[in-house]
Short mmCIF file of C-alpha atoms and ligand atoms in Angstrom, two decimals:
data_model
loop_
_atom_site.label_atom_id
_atom_site.label_comp_id
_atom_site.label_asym_id
_atom_site.label_seq_id
_atom_site.Cartn_x
_atom_site.Cartn_y
_atom_site.Cartn_z
CA MET A 1 0.10 6.75 -33.23
CA PRO A 2 -2.37 6.21 -30.36
CA GLN A 3 -4.27 9.39 -29.68
CA THR A 4 -6.80 8.04 -27.26
CA VAL A 5 -6.20 5.84 -24.26
CA HIS A 6 -8.82 4.22 -22.05
CA ILE A 7 -7.85 3.49 -18.46
CA VAL A 8 -10.07 0.94 -16.76
CA GLY A 9 -9.95 1.26 -12.96
CA ALA A 10 -9.31 4.47 -11.01
CA GLY A 11 -7.18 3.08 -8.19
CA ILE A 12 -3.69 4.48 -7.68
CA SER A 13 -2.23 2.44 -10.57
CA GLY A 14 -4.90 3.60 -13.04
CA LEU A 15 -4.61 7.21 -11.87
CA ALA A 16 -0.80 7.14 -12.15
CA ALA A 17 -1.06 5.84 -15.74
CA ALA A 18 -3.79 8.37 -16.58
CA VAL A 19 -1.84 11.36 -15.23
CA ARG A 20 1.32 10.36 -17.09
CA LEU A 21 -0.56 9.92 -20.36
CA ALA A 22 -2.63 13.08 -19.97
CA ASN A 23 0.66 14.94 -19.44
CA ALA A 24 1.90 13.39 -22.69
CA ASN A 25 -1.13 14.89 -24.48
CA PHE A 26 -3.15 11.75 -24.94
CA LYS A 27 -6.90 11.98 -24.90
CA VAL A 28 -7.55 10.06 -21.69
CA HIS A 29 -10.80 8.35 -20.66
CA VAL A 30 -10.95 6.76 -17.21
CA HIS A 31 -13.65 4.20 -16.43
CA GLU A 32 -14.29 3.30 -12.80
CA ALA A 33 -16.82 0.67 -11.70
CA THR A 34 -17.68 2.27 -8.36
CA GLN A 35 -18.87 5.79 -7.55
CA GLN A 36 -15.49 6.83 -6.15
CA ALA A 37 -11.86 6.83 -7.29
CA GLY A 38 -9.04 5.44 -5.15
CA GLY A 39 -9.87 1.73 -5.00
CA ARG A 40 -8.14 0.24 -1.98
CA CYS A 41 -6.68 3.62 -1.05
CA ARG A 42 -9.57 5.97 -0.34
CA SER A 43 -11.36 8.05 2.30
CA TYR A 44 -15.01 8.32 3.19
CA PHE A 45 -17.29 9.88 5.75
CA ASP A 46 -18.02 7.50 8.61
CA ALA A 47 -21.18 8.12 10.58
CA ALA A 48 -20.12 6.02 13.59
CA THR A 49 -17.16 8.28 14.39
CA ASN A 50 -18.58 11.34 12.62
CA LEU A 51 -15.22 11.72 10.88
CA THR A 52 -13.80 11.28 7.42
CA ILE A 53 -11.61 8.21 7.67
CA ASP A 54 -9.42 6.20 5.33
CA ASN A 55 -10.27 2.61 4.47
CA GLY A 56 -6.86 1.82 5.95
CA ASN A 57 -3.89 3.68 7.35
CA HIS A 58 -1.35 3.90 4.57
CA LEU A 59 2.29 4.41 5.38
CA LEU A 60 4.74 5.59 2.77
CA LEU A 61 8.48 5.93 3.25
CA SER A 62 10.62 8.72 1.84
CA GLY A 63 12.37 6.08 -0.31
CA ASN A 64 9.11 5.38 -2.19
CA ARG A 65 10.34 7.61 -4.95
CA HIS A 66 7.72 6.76 -7.58
CA ALA A 67 4.88 7.34 -5.13
CA LEU A 68 6.42 10.67 -4.13
CA ALA A 69 6.94 11.66 -7.76
CA TYR A 70 3.27 10.83 -8.41
CA ALA A 71 2.21 13.06 -5.51
CA ARG A 72 4.49 15.79 -6.91
CA SER A 73 2.93 15.42 -10.36
CA ILE A 74 -0.54 16.09 -8.91
CA GLY A 75 0.74 18.91 -6.70
CA THR A 76 0.24 17.23 -3.33
CA GLU A 77 3.68 16.11 -2.18
CA PRO A 78 3.51 18.54 0.78
CA GLY A 79 0.38 16.65 1.90
CA LEU A 80 2.56 13.64 2.74
CA VAL A 81 3.85 14.52 6.16
CA GLY A 82 6.06 12.91 8.76
CA PRO A 83 8.86 13.50 11.21
CA LYS A 84 12.03 15.20 9.90
CA ARG A 85 14.15 12.23 10.85
CA ALA A 86 13.62 8.50 10.35
CA GLN A 87 12.81 7.76 13.96
CA PHE A 88 10.41 5.01 14.91
CA PRO A 89 9.22 4.80 18.51
CA PHE A 90 8.21 1.29 19.56
CA VAL A 91 6.54 -0.28 22.57
CA ASP A 92 6.49 -3.92 23.62
CA LEU A 93 3.12 -4.58 25.25
CA ALA A 94 4.31 -7.86 26.75
CA THR A 95 7.19 -6.28 28.70
CA GLY A 96 6.22 -2.60 28.77
CA GLN A 97 9.63 -1.70 27.30
CA ARG A 98 9.79 1.36 25.03
CA TRP A 99 12.56 2.30 22.60
CA GLN A 100 13.20 4.40 19.56
CA LEU A 101 14.84 3.17 16.42
CA ASP A 102 16.82 6.05 14.92
CA LEU A 103 17.80 5.43 11.33
CA GLY A 104 19.39 8.88 10.98
CA GLU A 105 19.66 10.90 7.80
CA SER A 106 22.32 9.09 5.85
CA ARG A 107 22.05 7.31 2.51
CA LEU A 108 23.81 4.35 4.12
CA PRO A 109 22.59 2.16 6.98
CA LEU A 110 25.25 3.56 9.32
CA TRP A 111 22.88 3.31 12.27
CA VAL A 112 23.51 -0.43 12.58
CA PHE A 113 27.07 0.36 13.71
CA ASP A 114 25.85 2.60 16.53
CA ARG A 115 24.66 0.67 19.56
CA ALA A 116 22.65 3.67 20.81
CA ARG A 117 20.60 3.84 17.61
CA ARG A 118 20.10 0.11 17.09
CA VAL A 119 17.18 -1.86 18.45
CA PRO A 120 17.98 -2.37 22.17
CA ASP A 121 19.69 -5.66 23.06
CA THR A 122 20.76 -6.43 19.50
CA GLY A 123 24.26 -6.87 18.09
CA LEU A 124 25.80 -6.15 14.71
CA LEU A 125 25.95 -9.84 13.79
CA GLU A 126 22.17 -10.11 13.97
CA TYR A 127 21.91 -7.37 11.32
CA LEU A 128 24.49 -9.06 9.12
CA ALA A 129 22.43 -12.26 9.31
CA LEU A 130 19.75 -10.43 7.28
CA MET A 131 22.04 -10.07 4.27
CA PRO A 132 20.87 -13.28 2.50
CA LEU A 133 17.55 -11.55 1.90
CA LEU A 134 19.33 -9.18 -0.46
CA TRP A 135 20.27 -11.86 -2.96
CA ALA A 136 17.49 -14.36 -2.27
CA SER A 137 15.99 -15.99 -5.33
CA LYS A 138 12.33 -15.46 -6.16
CA GLY A 139 11.25 -18.90 -5.03
CA ARG A 140 12.82 -18.74 -1.58
CA LEU A 141 10.93 -18.33 1.68
CA VAL A 142 11.93 -15.61 4.15
CA GLY A 143 12.01 -18.34 6.79
CA ASP A 144 14.64 -20.26 4.79
CA ALA A 145 16.76 -17.18 4.10
CA ILE A 146 17.10 -15.54 7.53
CA PRO A 147 16.60 -16.50 11.17
CA CYS A 148 13.01 -15.69 12.11
CA ARG A 149 13.57 -15.58 15.86
CA GLY A 150 15.48 -13.56 18.42
CA THR A 151 15.30 -9.97 19.57
CA LEU A 152 16.04 -8.24 16.26
CA TYR A 153 13.43 -10.35 14.51
CA ARG A 154 10.77 -9.71 17.13
CA ARG A 155 11.42 -6.00 17.45
CA LEU A 156 12.18 -4.93 13.91
CA VAL A 157 12.24 -7.54 11.15
CA GLN A 158 8.88 -9.06 12.01
CA PRO A 159 6.99 -5.72 12.23
CA LEU A 160 8.65 -4.39 9.07
CA LEU A 161 8.11 -7.48 6.92
CA LEU A 162 4.62 -8.16 8.28
CA ALA A 163 3.60 -4.63 7.29
CA ALA A 164 5.26 -4.85 3.89
CA LEU A 165 4.27 -8.39 2.87
CA ASN A 166 0.96 -8.75 4.76
CA VAL A 167 1.80 -12.39 5.55
CA ASP A 168 3.54 -13.99 8.50
CA PRO A 169 7.16 -13.20 7.46
CA PRO A 170 8.59 -16.78 7.48
CA GLU A 171 6.04 -17.82 4.81
CA GLY A 172 6.70 -14.71 2.72
CA SER A 173 8.71 -14.37 -0.47
CA ALA A 174 12.36 -13.67 0.34
CA GLY A 175 12.71 -12.01 -3.07
CA LEU A 176 9.99 -9.46 -2.25
CA ALA A 177 11.30 -8.99 1.30
CA GLY A 178 14.77 -8.38 -0.14
CA ALA A 179 13.41 -5.67 -2.44
CA VAL A 180 11.79 -3.95 0.55
CA VAL A 181 14.97 -4.12 2.65
CA ARG A 182 17.11 -2.87 -0.27
CA GLU A 183 14.87 0.15 -0.82
CA THR A 184 14.39 1.00 2.86
CA LEU A 185 16.70 -0.23 5.63
CA LEU A 186 19.71 -0.65 3.34
CA ALA A 187 19.19 2.77 1.78
CA GLY A 188 19.72 4.47 5.16
CA GLY A 189 17.53 6.82 7.16
CA GLN A 190 17.11 9.12 4.17
CA ALA A 191 14.89 6.51 2.53
CA CYS A 192 13.00 5.56 5.68
CA ARG A 193 11.27 8.73 6.85
CA PRO A 194 7.66 7.70 7.49
CA LEU A 195 5.07 9.72 5.57
CA ILE A 196 1.31 9.74 5.89
CA ALA A 197 -1.47 11.54 4.07
CA ARG A 198 -2.58 13.44 7.17
CA ASP A 199 -5.57 15.07 5.50
CA GLY A 200 -6.77 11.73 4.14
CA LEU A 201 -5.86 9.43 1.29
CA SER A 202 -8.48 10.79 -1.08
CA ALA A 203 -7.58 14.44 -0.41
CA VAL A 204 -3.89 13.83 -0.98
CA LEU A 205 -3.52 10.96 -3.46
CA VAL A 206 -6.80 10.62 -5.32
CA GLU A 207 -9.06 13.67 -5.74
CA PRO A 208 -6.28 16.02 -6.93
CA ALA A 209 -5.40 13.48 -9.64
CA VAL A 210 -9.03 13.31 -10.79
CA ARG A 211 -9.22 17.14 -10.84
CA LEU A 212 -5.97 17.42 -12.78
CA LEU A 213 -7.19 14.90 -15.33
CA GLN A 214 -10.46 16.77 -15.78
CA GLU A 215 -8.61 20.08 -16.17
CA LYS A 216 -6.55 18.46 -18.92
CA GLY A 217 -9.71 17.47 -20.76
CA ALA A 218 -9.78 13.83 -19.66
CA SER A 219 -13.09 12.18 -18.83
CA VAL A 220 -13.50 10.23 -15.59
CA GLN A 221 -16.68 8.16 -15.56
CA PHE A 222 -17.94 6.54 -12.37
CA GLY A 223 -20.34 3.60 -12.20
CA HIS A 224 -18.79 2.49 -15.50
CA GLU A 225 -17.82 -1.13 -15.08
CA LEU A 226 -16.08 -2.87 -17.95
CA ARG A 227 -17.85 -6.19 -18.59
CA GLU A 228 -16.09 -7.52 -21.68
CA PHE A 229 -13.48 -6.82 -24.33
CA GLY A 230 -14.37 -7.05 -28.01
CA VAL A 231 -11.28 -8.35 -29.82
CA SER A 232 -10.33 -8.13 -33.46
CA ALA A 233 -7.03 -8.95 -35.22
CA GLY A 234 -5.11 -9.42 -31.98
CA SER A 235 -6.14 -6.05 -30.52
CA VAL A 236 -8.88 -4.70 -28.31
CA ALA A 237 -11.53 -3.34 -30.66
CA GLU A 238 -14.37 -2.66 -28.21
CA LEU A 239 -14.94 -1.98 -24.54
CA LYS A 240 -18.31 -3.28 -23.43
CA PHE A 241 -19.83 -1.61 -20.37
CA GLY A 242 -23.17 -3.40 -20.26
CA GLY A 243 -25.37 -1.55 -22.74
CA ASP A 244 -22.69 0.99 -23.55
CA ILE A 245 -20.06 -0.08 -26.11
CA ILE A 246 -17.03 2.02 -26.97
CA GLY A 247 -15.10 1.35 -30.19
CA ILE A 248 -11.31 1.35 -29.94
CA GLY A 249 -9.43 2.67 -32.97
CA PRO A 250 -6.43 0.76 -34.34
CA ASP A 251 -4.02 3.29 -32.84
CA ASP A 252 -5.78 3.62 -29.50
CA ALA A 253 -4.66 1.85 -26.35
CA VAL A 254 -6.24 0.43 -23.21
CA VAL A 255 -4.73 0.13 -19.74
CA LEU A 256 -6.49 -2.41 -17.55
CA ALA A 257 -5.86 -1.32 -13.94
CA VAL A 258 -8.36 -3.48 -12.04
CA PRO A 259 -7.68 -6.04 -9.28
CA PRO A 260 -6.67 -9.60 -10.24
CA ARG A 261 -10.12 -11.18 -9.99
CA PRO A 262 -11.91 -8.90 -12.45
CA ALA A 263 -8.78 -8.93 -14.66
CA ALA A 264 -8.89 -12.74 -14.84
CA THR A 265 -12.61 -12.65 -15.71
CA LEU A 266 -12.08 -10.06 -18.44
CA LEU A 267 -9.06 -11.88 -19.87
CA PRO A 268 -9.69 -15.62 -19.65
CA GLY A 269 -6.40 -17.52 -19.41
CA LEU A 270 -4.55 -14.65 -17.73
CA LYS A 271 -2.34 -15.89 -14.92
CA THR A 272 -2.93 -13.82 -11.76
CA PRO A 273 -2.42 -14.20 -8.01
CA SER A 274 -5.42 -16.05 -6.60
CA LYS A 275 -4.90 -15.85 -2.85
CA PHE A 276 -5.30 -12.73 -0.75
CA ARG A 277 -4.87 -11.56 2.82
CA ALA A 278 -6.92 -9.19 4.94
CA ILE A 279 -5.86 -6.00 6.71
CA VAL A 280 -7.87 -4.81 9.71
CA ASN A 281 -8.04 -1.15 10.65
CA ALA A 282 -9.71 0.31 13.71
CA HIS A 283 -10.50 4.00 14.09
CA PHE A 284 -11.39 5.63 17.41
CA ARG A 285 -12.71 9.15 17.81
CA PHE A 286 -10.29 10.36 20.45
CA ASP A 287 -8.04 13.42 20.72
CA PRO A 288 -4.47 12.12 20.85
CA PRO A 289 -2.37 13.42 23.74
CA LYS A 290 0.01 16.18 22.58
CA ASP A 291 3.14 14.11 23.15
CA MET A 292 1.88 11.08 21.25
CA PRO A 293 4.07 10.23 18.24
CA PRO A 294 2.28 10.23 14.86
CA ILE A 295 3.25 6.58 14.34
CA LEU A 296 4.01 4.08 17.07
CA GLY A 297 5.21 0.53 16.39
CA VAL A 298 3.63 -1.98 18.76
CA VAL A 299 4.90 -5.51 19.40
CA GLY A 300 3.63 -8.18 21.76
CA GLY A 301 -0.07 -7.35 21.31
CA LEU A 302 -2.91 -7.44 18.82
CA VAL A 303 -2.18 -3.95 17.53
CA GLU A 304 0.82 -3.53 15.22
CA TRP A 305 0.89 0.18 14.39
CA LEU A 306 -0.86 3.03 16.19
CA PHE A 307 -1.39 6.27 14.25
CA ALA A 308 -2.33 9.59 15.85
CA PHE A 309 -4.44 11.86 13.63
CA PRO A 310 -6.31 15.01 14.62
CA GLN A 311 -9.37 13.80 16.64
CA ARG A 312 -8.60 10.16 15.90
CA LEU A 313 -6.46 7.22 16.93
CA SER A 314 -6.14 4.54 14.26
CA VAL A 315 -4.72 1.08 14.31
CA THR A 316 -3.44 -1.28 11.64
CA ILE A 317 -3.33 -5.06 11.95
CA SER A 318 -1.86 -6.90 8.96
CA ASN A 319 -2.32 -10.53 7.93
CA GLY A 320 -5.72 -10.12 9.55
CA ASP A 321 -7.66 -13.13 8.27
CA ARG A 322 -7.92 -14.51 11.82
CA LEU A 323 -9.91 -11.40 12.83
CA VAL A 324 -12.30 -11.22 9.90
CA ASP A 325 -15.08 -13.21 11.57
CA MET A 326 -14.58 -11.97 15.13
CA PRO A 327 -17.64 -10.04 16.44
CA ARG A 328 -17.00 -6.35 15.75
CA GLU A 329 -17.69 -5.03 19.27
CA GLU A 330 -15.42 -7.65 20.83
CA LEU A 331 -12.66 -6.78 18.37
CA ALA A 332 -13.07 -3.04 19.01
CA GLN A 333 -12.81 -3.62 22.79
CA ALA A 334 -9.70 -5.80 22.41
CA ILE A 335 -7.99 -3.27 20.16
CA TRP A 336 -8.95 -0.36 22.42
CA ARG A 337 -7.33 -2.13 25.39
CA ASP A 338 -4.07 -2.34 23.41
CA VAL A 339 -4.40 1.29 22.30
CA CYS A 340 -4.74 2.41 25.93
CA LYS A 341 -1.62 0.50 26.96
CA ALA A 342 0.45 1.48 23.93
CA GLY A 343 -0.64 5.10 23.77
CA GLY A 344 -0.77 5.71 27.51
CA VAL A 345 -4.40 6.82 27.31
CA GLU A 346 -7.43 5.70 29.26
CA GLY A 347 -11.20 5.81 29.10
CA GLU A 348 -14.24 3.89 27.97
CA LEU A 349 -14.40 2.71 24.38
CA PRO A 350 -14.93 5.92 22.35
CA PRO A 351 -16.97 6.02 19.08
CA TRP A 352 -15.23 3.54 16.79
CA GLN A 353 -15.22 1.96 13.38
CA ILE A 354 -13.58 -1.28 12.23
CA VAL A 355 -12.71 -1.67 8.55
CA ARG A 356 -11.82 -5.18 7.45
CA GLU A 357 -10.50 -5.26 3.91
CA ARG A 358 -10.69 -8.97 3.17
CA ARG A 359 -8.68 -8.91 -0.04
CA ALA A 360 -6.35 -6.07 0.94
CA THR A 361 -3.32 -7.51 -0.87
CA PHE A 362 -2.34 -10.60 -2.79
CA GLU A 363 -0.54 -13.14 -0.63
CA ALA A 364 3.16 -12.23 -0.89
CA THR A 365 4.35 -15.83 -0.87
CA PRO A 366 6.77 -17.24 -3.49
CA GLU A 367 3.91 -19.30 -4.95
CA GLN A 368 1.62 -16.29 -5.50
CA ASN A 369 4.45 -13.99 -6.52
CA ALA A 370 5.19 -16.41 -9.38
CA LEU A 371 1.67 -15.82 -10.74
CA ARG A 372 2.13 -12.08 -11.36
CA PRO A 373 2.02 -11.13 -15.03
CA GLY A 374 4.02 -8.36 -16.68
CA ALA A 375 2.35 -5.32 -18.23
CA SER A 376 2.15 -6.54 -21.83
CA THR A 377 -0.63 -8.89 -22.87
CA ALA A 378 -1.42 -11.08 -25.86
CA LEU A 379 -3.46 -8.14 -27.20
CA LYS A 380 -1.23 -5.56 -28.90
CA ASN A 381 -2.92 -2.44 -27.53
CA LEU A 382 -3.78 -3.70 -24.04
CA PHE A 383 -1.50 -3.22 -21.04
CA LEU A 384 -1.93 -4.23 -17.41
CA ALA A 385 -1.35 -2.17 -14.29
CA GLY A 386 -1.98 -2.90 -10.62
CA ASP A 387 -0.08 -3.68 -7.45
CA TRP A 388 -0.51 -7.39 -8.24
CA THR A 389 1.32 -7.25 -11.58
CA ASP A 390 4.99 -8.13 -11.60
CA THR A 391 6.46 -4.98 -10.07
CA GLY A 392 9.15 -6.70 -8.00
CA LEU A 393 7.54 -5.21 -4.88
CA PRO A 394 4.77 -6.40 -2.58
CA ALA A 395 1.29 -4.84 -2.95
CA THR A 396 1.99 -1.22 -2.07
CA ILE A 397 1.28 2.28 -3.32
CA GLU A 398 4.86 2.40 -4.59
CA GLY A 399 4.28 -0.78 -6.61
CA SER A 400 0.94 0.52 -7.90
CA VAL A 401 2.48 3.76 -9.13
CA ARG A 402 5.35 1.91 -10.76
CA SER A 403 2.93 -0.41 -12.52
CA GLY A 404 0.85 2.53 -13.76
CA ASN A 405 3.97 4.31 -15.01
CA ARG A 406 5.19 1.17 -16.76
CA ALA A 407 1.86 0.63 -18.53
CA ALA A 408 1.86 4.31 -19.58
CA ASP A 409 5.41 3.98 -20.89
CA LEU A 410 4.35 1.01 -23.02
CA VAL A 411 1.53 3.10 -24.47
CA LEU A 412 4.03 5.88 -25.18
CA ALA A 413 6.36 3.38 -26.84
CA MET A 414 3.45 2.31 -29.10
CA ARG A 415 3.12 5.90 -30.25
CA GLN A 416 6.83 6.10 -31.02
CA ALA A 417 6.88 2.74 -32.86
C1 LIG B 1 -6.30 -1.66 4.47
C2 LIG B 1 -5.14 -1.44 3.54
C3 LIG B 1 -3.95 -0.91 4.04
C4 LIG B 1 -2.87 -0.71 3.17
N1 LIG B 1 -1.74 -0.13 3.67
C5 LIG B 1 -0.76 0.22 2.81
C6 LIG B 1 0.36 0.96 3.27
O1 LIG B 1 0.48 1.25 4.46
N2 LIG B 1 1.31 1.34 2.37
C7 LIG B 1 1.20 1.02 1.05
O2 LIG B 1 2.07 1.42 0.26
N3 LIG B 1 0.15 0.29 0.58
C8 LIG B 1 -0.82 -0.11 1.42
N4 LIG B 1 -1.90 -0.81 0.96
C9 LIG B 1 -1.91 -1.26 -0.45
C10 LIG B 1 -2.42 -0.18 -1.41
O3 LIG B 1 -3.65 0.34 -0.96
C11 LIG B 1 -2.63 -0.84 -2.77
O4 LIG B 1 -1.41 -1.42 -3.20
C12 LIG B 1 -3.11 0.13 -3.85
O5 LIG B 1 -4.12 0.97 -3.40
C13 LIG B 1 -3.61 -0.70 -5.05
O6 LIG B 1 -3.96 0.16 -6.10
P1 LIG B 1 -4.38 -0.45 -7.50
O7 LIG B 1 -4.67 0.67 -8.41
O8 LIG B 1 -3.33 -1.44 -7.93
O9 LIG B 1 -5.69 -1.34 -7.25
P2 LIG B 1 -7.12 -0.92 -6.65
O10 LIG B 1 -6.97 0.09 -5.61
O11 LIG B 1 -7.78 -2.20 -6.29
O12 LIG B 1 -7.88 -0.24 -7.88
C14 LIG B 1 -8.58 -0.95 -8.86
C15 LIG B 1 -9.80 -0.13 -9.29
O13 LIG B 1 -10.43 -0.82 -10.36
C16 LIG B 1 -11.85 -0.71 -10.18
N5 LIG B 1 -12.48 -1.78 -10.95
C17 LIG B 1 -12.55 -3.10 -10.66
N6 LIG B 1 -13.17 -3.76 -11.67
C18 LIG B 1 -13.48 -2.84 -12.61
C19 LIG B 1 -14.13 -2.91 -13.88
N7 LIG B 1 -14.53 -4.08 -14.40
N8 LIG B 1 -14.32 -1.78 -14.59
C20 LIG B 1 -13.88 -0.58 -14.09
N9 LIG B 1 -13.27 -0.47 -12.89
C21 LIG B 1 -13.07 -1.58 -12.17
C22 LIG B 1 -12.02 -0.83 -8.68
O14 LIG B 1 -13.27 -0.36 -8.25
C23 LIG B 1 -10.84 0.01 -8.18
O15 LIG B 1 -11.18 1.36 -8.03
C24 LIG B 1 -2.97 -1.07 1.80
C25 LIG B 1 -4.15 -1.62 1.32
C26 LIG B 1 -5.24 -1.81 2.17
C27 LIG B 1 -6.51 -2.39 1.62
#
């Protein structure tokens, strides 16, 4: 009966596993390499804008039920805010056209039957042509499963799948794209309400989890990087943190919730995704006009999504490898020009910050998707978590939480065995 569980990595997947196990009365120890929890989903104070910003704008949808349940379990679900209805305003920077996609409040995608709520200039048949994504096999490309051209593609499918897969959609995994469409568009407006952590990712999704763990007697150690496993009789017997070595009892368990590269170093022979894509975020210190929507979809420009926060306009650009080496000032100017057009604002470049997360997500192609391991390992008491494990979803908060829950459930099953 495992009494003690060590969670290595305090990103969302590690925190989700830790919270679940602390709630099941395990003695939980979390070990995080850096000085801050949250991993790729965190906030920090930025001197250039004099604001606390997130490393990247993170969008959740109301259908992300595991992510929402996680927020509920740490008491912060009300911190995920968004419009009451699944409405997505869009602008096309190439033509200046603006429209609003209204997915309604139903559990069914009834909006596709209503011309007024569909993407302008699209017909029902174009929506039906997306159906093959729903039963696409794992190895198929999006580009082989559905038509990647035309108005519906340009105005809805491309922005949605680019954001979800973080690759150019035609090269993406149709299996992963199908999972996204099944859990969002196909589940009706009720599952598509956009939600953001308005007060910051750390304040809503990270720090309350750390506090809750500490209140439950768990330890959360920062600057505690796992360097090596000591193995004995097919189980983890030691965790080696440089000079500091922790013995693992025969009934204790370990959840490894680190990104694929450190996981592959710690577990030689482990198959993991090996290719990654960048996401670029730009933050501008600027008071958004009152009528500006909290989230604006942008097509036909460099910017893909424009977010309005108190005192700040923020931009997300996915599949951003092409921008990683561009001079920062030049990039900030180019993005600000798009922001002015899309948001209907004007002015000189305000104080700004560009955050380029080079390995934001694994590459959601069929080839890389096939390299994702499950949660069990060759070592009896070691389980994997992380958005890159085989969750059936692309690298998202929802996938991270599911992976953390699954690893925790395997630890619980060990106790019951
Ligand atoms: C810019 C950006 C925008 C994004 N936008 C969205 C979005 O809009 N919606 C969405 O759902 N998802 C989004 N994502 C994806 C989401 O952030 C990730 O899926 C999620 O945060 C991954 O969590 P994780 O716990 O799996 O991994 P990580 O966050 O990578 O956590 C792993 C942790 O392990 C630690 N670690 C590493 N090695 C060791 C070691 N040896 N010992 C101890 N600790 C170690 C790391 O420091 C880190 O804290 C975005 C990601 C980025 C980068």
